[in-house]
Coordinates of C-alpha atoms in Angstrom, one line a residue:
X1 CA 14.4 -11.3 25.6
X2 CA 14.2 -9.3 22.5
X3 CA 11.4 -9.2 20.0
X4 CA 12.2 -11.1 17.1
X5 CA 9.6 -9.4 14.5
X6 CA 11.4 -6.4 14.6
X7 CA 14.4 -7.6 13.5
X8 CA 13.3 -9.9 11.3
X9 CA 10.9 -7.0 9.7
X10 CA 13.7 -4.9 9.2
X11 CA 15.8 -8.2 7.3
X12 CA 13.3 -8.6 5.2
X13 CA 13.4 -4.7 3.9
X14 CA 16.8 -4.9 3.5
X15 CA 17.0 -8.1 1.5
X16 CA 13.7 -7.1 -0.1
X17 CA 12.8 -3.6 -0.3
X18 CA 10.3 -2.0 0.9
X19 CA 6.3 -3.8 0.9
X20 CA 3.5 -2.1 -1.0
X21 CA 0.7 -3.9 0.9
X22 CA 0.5 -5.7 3.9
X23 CA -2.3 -8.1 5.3
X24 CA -3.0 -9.7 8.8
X25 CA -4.6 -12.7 9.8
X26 CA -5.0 -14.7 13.6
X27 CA -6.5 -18.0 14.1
X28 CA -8.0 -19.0 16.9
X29 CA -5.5 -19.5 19.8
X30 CA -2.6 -18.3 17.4
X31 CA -0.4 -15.3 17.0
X32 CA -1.6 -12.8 14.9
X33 CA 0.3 -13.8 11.2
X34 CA 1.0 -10.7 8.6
X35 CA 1.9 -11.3 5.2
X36 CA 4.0 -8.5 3.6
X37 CA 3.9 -8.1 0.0
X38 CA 7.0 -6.9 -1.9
X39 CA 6.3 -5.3 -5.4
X40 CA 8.6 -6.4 -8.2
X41 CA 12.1 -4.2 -9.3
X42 CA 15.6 -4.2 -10.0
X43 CA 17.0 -7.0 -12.9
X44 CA 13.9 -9.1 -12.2
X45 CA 11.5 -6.5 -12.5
X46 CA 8.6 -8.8 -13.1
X47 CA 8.7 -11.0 -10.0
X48 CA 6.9 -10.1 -6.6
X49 CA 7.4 -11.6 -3.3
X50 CA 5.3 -12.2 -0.5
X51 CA 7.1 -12.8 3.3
X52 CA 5.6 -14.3 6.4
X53 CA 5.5 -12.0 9.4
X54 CA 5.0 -13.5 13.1
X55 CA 5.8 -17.3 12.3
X56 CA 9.2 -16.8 14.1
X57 CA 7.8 -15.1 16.8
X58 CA 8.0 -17.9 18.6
X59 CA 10.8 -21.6 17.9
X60 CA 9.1 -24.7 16.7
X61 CA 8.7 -27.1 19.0
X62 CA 8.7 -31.0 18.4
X63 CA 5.2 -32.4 18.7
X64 CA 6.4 -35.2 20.7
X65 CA 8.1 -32.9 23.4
X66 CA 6.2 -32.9 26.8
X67 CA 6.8 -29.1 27.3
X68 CA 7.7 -26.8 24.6
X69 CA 10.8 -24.9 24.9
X70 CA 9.6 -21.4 24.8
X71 CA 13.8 -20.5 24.0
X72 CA 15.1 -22.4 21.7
X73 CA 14.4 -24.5 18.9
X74 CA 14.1 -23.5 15.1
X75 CA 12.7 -20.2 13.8
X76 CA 11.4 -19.5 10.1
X77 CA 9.6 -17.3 7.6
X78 CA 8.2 -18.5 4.2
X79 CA 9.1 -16.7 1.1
X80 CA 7.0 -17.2 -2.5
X81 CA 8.2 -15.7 -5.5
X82 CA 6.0 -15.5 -8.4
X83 CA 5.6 -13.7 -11.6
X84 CA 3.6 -10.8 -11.4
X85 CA 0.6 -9.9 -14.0
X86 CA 0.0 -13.5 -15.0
X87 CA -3.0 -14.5 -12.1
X88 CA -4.5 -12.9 -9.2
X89 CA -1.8 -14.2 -6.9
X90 CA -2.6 -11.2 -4.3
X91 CA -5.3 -14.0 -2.9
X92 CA -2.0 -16.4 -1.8
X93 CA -2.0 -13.8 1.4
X94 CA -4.2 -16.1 3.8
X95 CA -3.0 -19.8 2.1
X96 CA 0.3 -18.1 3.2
X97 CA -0.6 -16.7 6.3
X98 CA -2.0 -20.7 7.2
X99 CA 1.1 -22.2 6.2
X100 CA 2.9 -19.9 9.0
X101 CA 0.6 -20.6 11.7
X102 CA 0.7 -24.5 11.3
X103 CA 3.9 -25.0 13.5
X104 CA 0.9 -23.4 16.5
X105 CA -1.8 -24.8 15.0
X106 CA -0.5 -28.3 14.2
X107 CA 2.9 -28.6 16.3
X108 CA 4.8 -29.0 13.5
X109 CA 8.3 -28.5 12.1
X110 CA 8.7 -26.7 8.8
X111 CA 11.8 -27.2 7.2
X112 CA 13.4 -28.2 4.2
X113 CA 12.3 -30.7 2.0
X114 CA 8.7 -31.0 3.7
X115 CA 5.3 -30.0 1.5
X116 CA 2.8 -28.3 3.3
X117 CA -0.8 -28.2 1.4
X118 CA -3.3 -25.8 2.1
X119 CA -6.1 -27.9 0.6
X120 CA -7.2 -25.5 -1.8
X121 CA -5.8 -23.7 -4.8
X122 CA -2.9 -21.4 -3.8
X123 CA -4.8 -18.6 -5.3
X124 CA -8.1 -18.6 -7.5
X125 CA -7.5 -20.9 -10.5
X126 CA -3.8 -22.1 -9.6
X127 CA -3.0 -25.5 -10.5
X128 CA -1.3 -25.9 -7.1
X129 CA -2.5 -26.4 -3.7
X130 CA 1.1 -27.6 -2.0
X131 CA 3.9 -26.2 -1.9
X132 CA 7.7 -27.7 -1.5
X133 CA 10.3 -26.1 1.4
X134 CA 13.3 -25.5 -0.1
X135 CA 16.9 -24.6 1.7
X136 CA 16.9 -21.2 3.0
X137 CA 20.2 -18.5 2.5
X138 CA 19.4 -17.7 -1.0
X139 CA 17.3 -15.0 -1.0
X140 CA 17.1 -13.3 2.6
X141 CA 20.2 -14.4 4.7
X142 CA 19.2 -16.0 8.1
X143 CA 19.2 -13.7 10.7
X144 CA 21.4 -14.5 14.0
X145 CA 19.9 -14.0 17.5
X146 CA 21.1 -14.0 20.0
X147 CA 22.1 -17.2 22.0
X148 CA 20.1 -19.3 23.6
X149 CA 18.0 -18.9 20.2
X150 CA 18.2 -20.1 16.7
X151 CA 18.5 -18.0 13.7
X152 CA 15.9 -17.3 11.7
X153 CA 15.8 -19.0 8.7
X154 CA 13.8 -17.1 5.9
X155 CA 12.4 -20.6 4.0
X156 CA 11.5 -20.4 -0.1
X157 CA 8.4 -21.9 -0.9
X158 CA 8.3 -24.3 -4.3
X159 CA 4.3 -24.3 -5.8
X160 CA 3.6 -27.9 -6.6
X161 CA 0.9 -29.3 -8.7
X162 CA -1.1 -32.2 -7.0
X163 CA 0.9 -34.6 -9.3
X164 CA 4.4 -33.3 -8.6
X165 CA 3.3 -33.5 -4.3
X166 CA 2.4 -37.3 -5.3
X167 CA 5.3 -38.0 -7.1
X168 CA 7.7 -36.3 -4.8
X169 CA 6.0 -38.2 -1.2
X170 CA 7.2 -41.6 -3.6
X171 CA 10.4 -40.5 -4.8
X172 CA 12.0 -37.6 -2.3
X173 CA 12.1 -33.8 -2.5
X174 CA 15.8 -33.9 -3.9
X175 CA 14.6 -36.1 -6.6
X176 CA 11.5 -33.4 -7.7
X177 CA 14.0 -30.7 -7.6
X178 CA 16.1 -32.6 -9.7
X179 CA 13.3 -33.3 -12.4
X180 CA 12.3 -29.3 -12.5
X181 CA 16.1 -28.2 -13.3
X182 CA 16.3 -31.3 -16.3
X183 CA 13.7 -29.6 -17.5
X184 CA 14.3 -25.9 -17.4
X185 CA 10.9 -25.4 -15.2
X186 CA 10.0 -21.9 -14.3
X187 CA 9.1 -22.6 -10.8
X188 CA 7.9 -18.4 -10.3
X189 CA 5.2 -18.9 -13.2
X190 CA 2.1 -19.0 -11.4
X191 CA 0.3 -20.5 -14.2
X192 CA 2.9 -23.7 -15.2
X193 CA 2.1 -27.2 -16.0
X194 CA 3.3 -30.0 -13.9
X195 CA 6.5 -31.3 -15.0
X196 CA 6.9 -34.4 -16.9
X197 CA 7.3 -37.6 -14.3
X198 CA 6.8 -40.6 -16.1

């Protein structure tokens, strides 16, 4: 069985340049998770991404299963895209690095349309401590393995304020998404207001 990270390293640098910085974290009983930080260039020279590293290392397995299926089932990395220069959004490496480990942690599934919430501010003074999962193939194409396994499906993650995660568990992700694009919202500005939702 081949090592996933490898390849999914390399798709990264290829859909995303090269990383300036890199940090690593492991929880307890976990994989160790890095975080890769890619600076900002070409036409939208002021945004910088940060990618998961190790969350597809191994599939996500369905907390009801007996057994986990150490093969198959699906394989992601998150993806955040903010502006750069506006707030110390370096610090979203470990909130990050937590929302990869939570399919170990927690046995859960990340995909899209779910919110995952760290608890905290994203990074210090953020008005957002959850995040929305939105539909991958955008960004960084999924990366084919090969079979018995799933691609890997590189998964953009949407800051929400506390008020936008409320109103979206009520009304449905589709419906939030919705709301953001009737109102022009600039979902990479790390400093943003929640959208109107009354």
């Amino acid at each position: 069985m081949a090592d996933v990270l490898p390849l999914v390293e390399a798709r990264l640098h290829s859909a995303l340049g090269e990383p300036d910085a890199r940090a690593a974290v492991t929880f307890l009983g976990t994989d160790r998770i890095e975080v890769l930080r890619f600076p900002a260039a070409g036409q939208e020279g002021d945004v910088v991404r940060y990618a998961t590293l190790g969350m597809s290392a191994q599939p996500m397995a369905d907390p009801t299963a007996a057994l986990a299926d150490p093969v198959k089932g699906p394989r992601a990395e998150l993806v955040l895209s903010v502006r750069a220069g506006v707030a110390d959004t370096d610090k979203v490496l470990r909130p990050l690095a937590v929302l990869a480990a939570s399919p170990q942690v927690e046995g859960v599934i990340v995909a899209p349309g779910a919110s995952l919430d760290v608890g905290e501010p994203l990074w210090p003074g953020a008005p957002f401590t959850s995040v929305l999962v939105a539909e991958p193939g955008g960004l960084v194409e999924d990366l084919e393995l090969d079979a018995p396994m799933e691609a890997v499906r590189f998964l953009p993650l949407l800051p929400m304020t506390p008020n936008e995660a409320a109103w979206k568990r009520v009304h449905g992700a589709p419906a939030l998404q919705e709301r953001w694009l009737n109102h022009g919202t600039d979902l990479r500005d790390p400093s943003r207001r929640s959208v109107p939702l009354d």
